[in-house]
Coordinates of C-alpha atoms in Angstrom, one line a residue:
X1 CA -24.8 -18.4 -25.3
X2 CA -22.8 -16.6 -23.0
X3 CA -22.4 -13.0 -23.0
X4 CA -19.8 -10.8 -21.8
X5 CA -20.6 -7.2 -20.8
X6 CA -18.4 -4.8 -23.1
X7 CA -18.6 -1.6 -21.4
X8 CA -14.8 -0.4 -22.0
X9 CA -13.9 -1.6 -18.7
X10 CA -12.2 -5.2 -18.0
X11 CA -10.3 -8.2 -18.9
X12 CA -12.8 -9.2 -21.6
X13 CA -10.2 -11.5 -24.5
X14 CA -9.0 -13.5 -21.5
X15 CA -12.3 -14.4 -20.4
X16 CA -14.0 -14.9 -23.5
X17 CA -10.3 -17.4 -24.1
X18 CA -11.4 -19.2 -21.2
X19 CA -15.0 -20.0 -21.7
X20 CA -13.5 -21.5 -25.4
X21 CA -11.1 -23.4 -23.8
X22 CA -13.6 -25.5 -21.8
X23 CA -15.9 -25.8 -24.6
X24 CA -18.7 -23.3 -24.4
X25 CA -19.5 -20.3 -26.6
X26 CA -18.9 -16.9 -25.4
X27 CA -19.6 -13.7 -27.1
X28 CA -17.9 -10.2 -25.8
X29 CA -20.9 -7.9 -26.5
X30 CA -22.4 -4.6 -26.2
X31 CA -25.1 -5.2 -27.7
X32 CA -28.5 -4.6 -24.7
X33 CA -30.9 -7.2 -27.0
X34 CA -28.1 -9.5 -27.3
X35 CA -27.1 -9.4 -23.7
X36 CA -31.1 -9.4 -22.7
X37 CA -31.2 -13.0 -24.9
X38 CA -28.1 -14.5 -23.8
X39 CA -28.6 -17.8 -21.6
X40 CA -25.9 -16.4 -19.1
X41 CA -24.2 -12.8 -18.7
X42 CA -20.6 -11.6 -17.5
X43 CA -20.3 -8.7 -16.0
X44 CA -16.1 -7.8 -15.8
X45 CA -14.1 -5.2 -14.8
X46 CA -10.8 -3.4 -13.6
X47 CA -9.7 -0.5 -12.3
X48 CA -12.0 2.4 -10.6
X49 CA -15.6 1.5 -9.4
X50 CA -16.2 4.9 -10.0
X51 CA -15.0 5.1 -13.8
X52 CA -17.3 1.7 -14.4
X53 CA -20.2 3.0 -13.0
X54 CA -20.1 5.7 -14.7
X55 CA -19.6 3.8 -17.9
X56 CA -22.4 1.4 -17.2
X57 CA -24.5 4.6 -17.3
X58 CA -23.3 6.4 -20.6
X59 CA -23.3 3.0 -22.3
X60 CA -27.1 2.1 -21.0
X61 CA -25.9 -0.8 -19.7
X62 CA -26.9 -0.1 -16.2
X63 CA -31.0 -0.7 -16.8
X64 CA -29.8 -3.4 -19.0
X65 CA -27.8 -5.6 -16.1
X66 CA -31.0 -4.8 -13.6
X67 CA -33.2 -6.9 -16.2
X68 CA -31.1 -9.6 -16.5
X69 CA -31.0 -10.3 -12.8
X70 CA -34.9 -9.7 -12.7
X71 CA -35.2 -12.2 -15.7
X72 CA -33.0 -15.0 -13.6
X73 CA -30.6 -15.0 -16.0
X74 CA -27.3 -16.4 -13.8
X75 CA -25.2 -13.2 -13.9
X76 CA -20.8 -13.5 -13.0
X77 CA -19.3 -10.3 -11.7
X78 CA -15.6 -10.7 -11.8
X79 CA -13.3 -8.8 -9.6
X80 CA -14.8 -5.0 -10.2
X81 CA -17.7 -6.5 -11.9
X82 CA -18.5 -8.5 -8.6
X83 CA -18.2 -4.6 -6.4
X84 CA -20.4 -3.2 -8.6
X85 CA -23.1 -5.9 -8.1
X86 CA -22.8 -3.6 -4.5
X87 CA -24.9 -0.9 -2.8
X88 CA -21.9 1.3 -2.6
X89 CA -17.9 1.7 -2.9
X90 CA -15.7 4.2 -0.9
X91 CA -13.4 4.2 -3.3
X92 CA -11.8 8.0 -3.4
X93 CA -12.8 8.8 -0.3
X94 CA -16.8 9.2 -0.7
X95 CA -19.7 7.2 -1.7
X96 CA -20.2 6.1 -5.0
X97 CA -23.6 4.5 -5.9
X98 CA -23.2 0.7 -7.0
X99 CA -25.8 -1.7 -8.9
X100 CA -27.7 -2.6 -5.6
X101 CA -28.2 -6.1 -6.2
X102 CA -27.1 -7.7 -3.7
X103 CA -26.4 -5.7 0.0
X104 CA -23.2 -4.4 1.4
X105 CA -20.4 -2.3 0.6
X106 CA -16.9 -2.1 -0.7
X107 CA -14.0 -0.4 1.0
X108 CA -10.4 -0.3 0.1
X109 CA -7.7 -2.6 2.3
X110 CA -6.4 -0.5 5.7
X111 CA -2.9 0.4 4.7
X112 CA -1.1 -0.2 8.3
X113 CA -1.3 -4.0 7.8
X114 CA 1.8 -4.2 7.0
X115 CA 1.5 -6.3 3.5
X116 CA 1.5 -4.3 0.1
X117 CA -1.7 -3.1 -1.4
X118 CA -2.9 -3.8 -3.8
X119 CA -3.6 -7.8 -2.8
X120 CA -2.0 -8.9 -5.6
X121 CA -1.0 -13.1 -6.4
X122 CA -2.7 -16.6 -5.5
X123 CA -4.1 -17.0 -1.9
X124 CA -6.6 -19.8 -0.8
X125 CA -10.5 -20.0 -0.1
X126 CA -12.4 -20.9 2.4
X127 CA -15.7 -22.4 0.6
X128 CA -18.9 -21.6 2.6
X129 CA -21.4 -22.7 -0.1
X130 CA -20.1 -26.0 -1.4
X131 CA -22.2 -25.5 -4.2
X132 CA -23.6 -24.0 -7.6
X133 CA -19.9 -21.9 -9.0
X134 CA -17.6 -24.4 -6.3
X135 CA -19.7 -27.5 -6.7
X136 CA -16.9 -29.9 -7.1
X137 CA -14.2 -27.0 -5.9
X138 CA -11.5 -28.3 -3.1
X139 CA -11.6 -26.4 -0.1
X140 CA -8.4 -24.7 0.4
X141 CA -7.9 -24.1 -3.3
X142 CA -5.7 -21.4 -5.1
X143 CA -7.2 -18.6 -7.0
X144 CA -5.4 -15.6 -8.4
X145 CA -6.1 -12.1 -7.0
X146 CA -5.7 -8.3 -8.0
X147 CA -7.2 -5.5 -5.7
X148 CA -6.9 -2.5 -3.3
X149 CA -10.6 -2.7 -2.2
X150 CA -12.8 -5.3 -0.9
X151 CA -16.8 -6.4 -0.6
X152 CA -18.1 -6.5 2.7
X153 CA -21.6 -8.3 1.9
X154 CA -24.1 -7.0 4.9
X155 CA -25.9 -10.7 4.7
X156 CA -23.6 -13.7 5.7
X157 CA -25.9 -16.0 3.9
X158 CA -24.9 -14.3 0.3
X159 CA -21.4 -14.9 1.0
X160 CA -20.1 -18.1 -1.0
X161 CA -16.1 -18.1 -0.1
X162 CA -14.8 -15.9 2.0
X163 CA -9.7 -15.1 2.1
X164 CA -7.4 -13.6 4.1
X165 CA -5.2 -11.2 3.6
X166 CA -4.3 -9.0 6.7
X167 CA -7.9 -9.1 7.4
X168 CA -11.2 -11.5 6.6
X169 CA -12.8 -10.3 3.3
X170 CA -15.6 -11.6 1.0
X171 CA -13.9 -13.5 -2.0
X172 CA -17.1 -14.7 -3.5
X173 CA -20.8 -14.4 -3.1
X174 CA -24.0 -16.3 -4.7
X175 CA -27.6 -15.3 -3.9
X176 CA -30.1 -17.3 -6.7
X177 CA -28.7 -16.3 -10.3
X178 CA -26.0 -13.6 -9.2
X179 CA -22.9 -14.3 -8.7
X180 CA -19.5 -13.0 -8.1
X181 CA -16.5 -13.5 -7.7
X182 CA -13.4 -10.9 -6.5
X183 CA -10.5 -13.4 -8.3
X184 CA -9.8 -13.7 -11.9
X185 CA -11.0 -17.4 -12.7
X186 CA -9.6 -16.9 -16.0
X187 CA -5.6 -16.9 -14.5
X188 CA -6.8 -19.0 -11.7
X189 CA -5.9 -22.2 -13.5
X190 CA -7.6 -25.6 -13.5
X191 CA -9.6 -24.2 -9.9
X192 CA -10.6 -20.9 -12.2
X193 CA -11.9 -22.9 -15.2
X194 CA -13.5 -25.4 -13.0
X195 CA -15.3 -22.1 -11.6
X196 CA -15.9 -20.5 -15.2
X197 CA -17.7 -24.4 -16.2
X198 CA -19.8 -24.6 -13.0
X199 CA -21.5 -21.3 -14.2
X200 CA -21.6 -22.5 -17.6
X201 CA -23.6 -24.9 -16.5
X202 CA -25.9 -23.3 -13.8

């Protein structure tokens, strides 16, 4: 079973959609023993890093997600859920304290680039681990984006696929059973639900 963190933050109906439509059961839960059990855990999220964090912590979810990656129970952050995975986001201008499983911070897009911000439609990846959530996953392929900030993962060899827009950022990283990913897999397309089975199956 599959479980998808229900914190009152994210895209959760889409997600849970998508893991139905490729044939594997997924339950939208916020439930800690349920989400301790599961096989696999989803951690989602949109808008503020600062608003989820702080709803991780009044919902008790925050000791909860800690245990899961100590089990080794493969854990997805998508989009938000893959910044807070993060030591830290300067999101409103000062620090804000992340999960801290995995090293490196998140900082929002420089504004002088001269492209809008938020980065917001389909842009390509470059794959750097051809394995594990891209096992099977063209390089060069299309995912669909939506965000004003981006991870900057302090070790190279975490980073899975990295995009470009304006500047290099981190699209996706993979160290043992925690995973993320900044795109939604669940608009991406035939490329996203490829993603979506690959963890399904890790």
């Amino acid at each position: 079973m599959i479980a998808i963190i229900d914190y009152g933050v994210g895209n959760l109906a889409s997600v849970n959609k998508a893991f139905s439509f490729i044939g594997y059961d997924s339950k939208i839960s916020s439930d800690h023993g349920e989400i301790l059990a599961a096989d696999k855990v989803v951690l989602p999220g949109v808008g503020a890093f600062a608003d989820a964090m702080e709803s991780l912590d009044k919902t008790g979810m925050i000791s909860v997600i800690k245990q899961v990656a100590q089990k080794g129970t493969p854990l997805l952050g998508i989009c938000l859920g893959m910044q807070l995975l993060f030591d830290y986001s300067t999101e409103g201008g000062e620090k804000v304290e992340g999960l801290g499983l995995l090293k490196g911070s998140v900082n929002q897009f420089p504004l002088d680039m001269g492209l809008k911000v938020p980065h917001m439609g389909w842009n390509s990846l470059d794959i750097r681990q051809n394995k594990g959530i891209f096992s099977g996953v063209r390089q060069n392929s299309y995912v669909y984006f939506v965000h004003s900030y981006f991870v900057t993962a302090e070790n190279t060899s975490d980073v899975a696929a990295v995009c470009k827009y304006g500047i290099g950022f981190d699209a996706a990283v993979c160290k043992g059973n925690i995973m993320g990913v900044q795109f939604h897999p669940e608009k991406s397309g035939d490329v996203g639900l490829e993603i979506l089975k690959n963890f399904a199956l890790a």
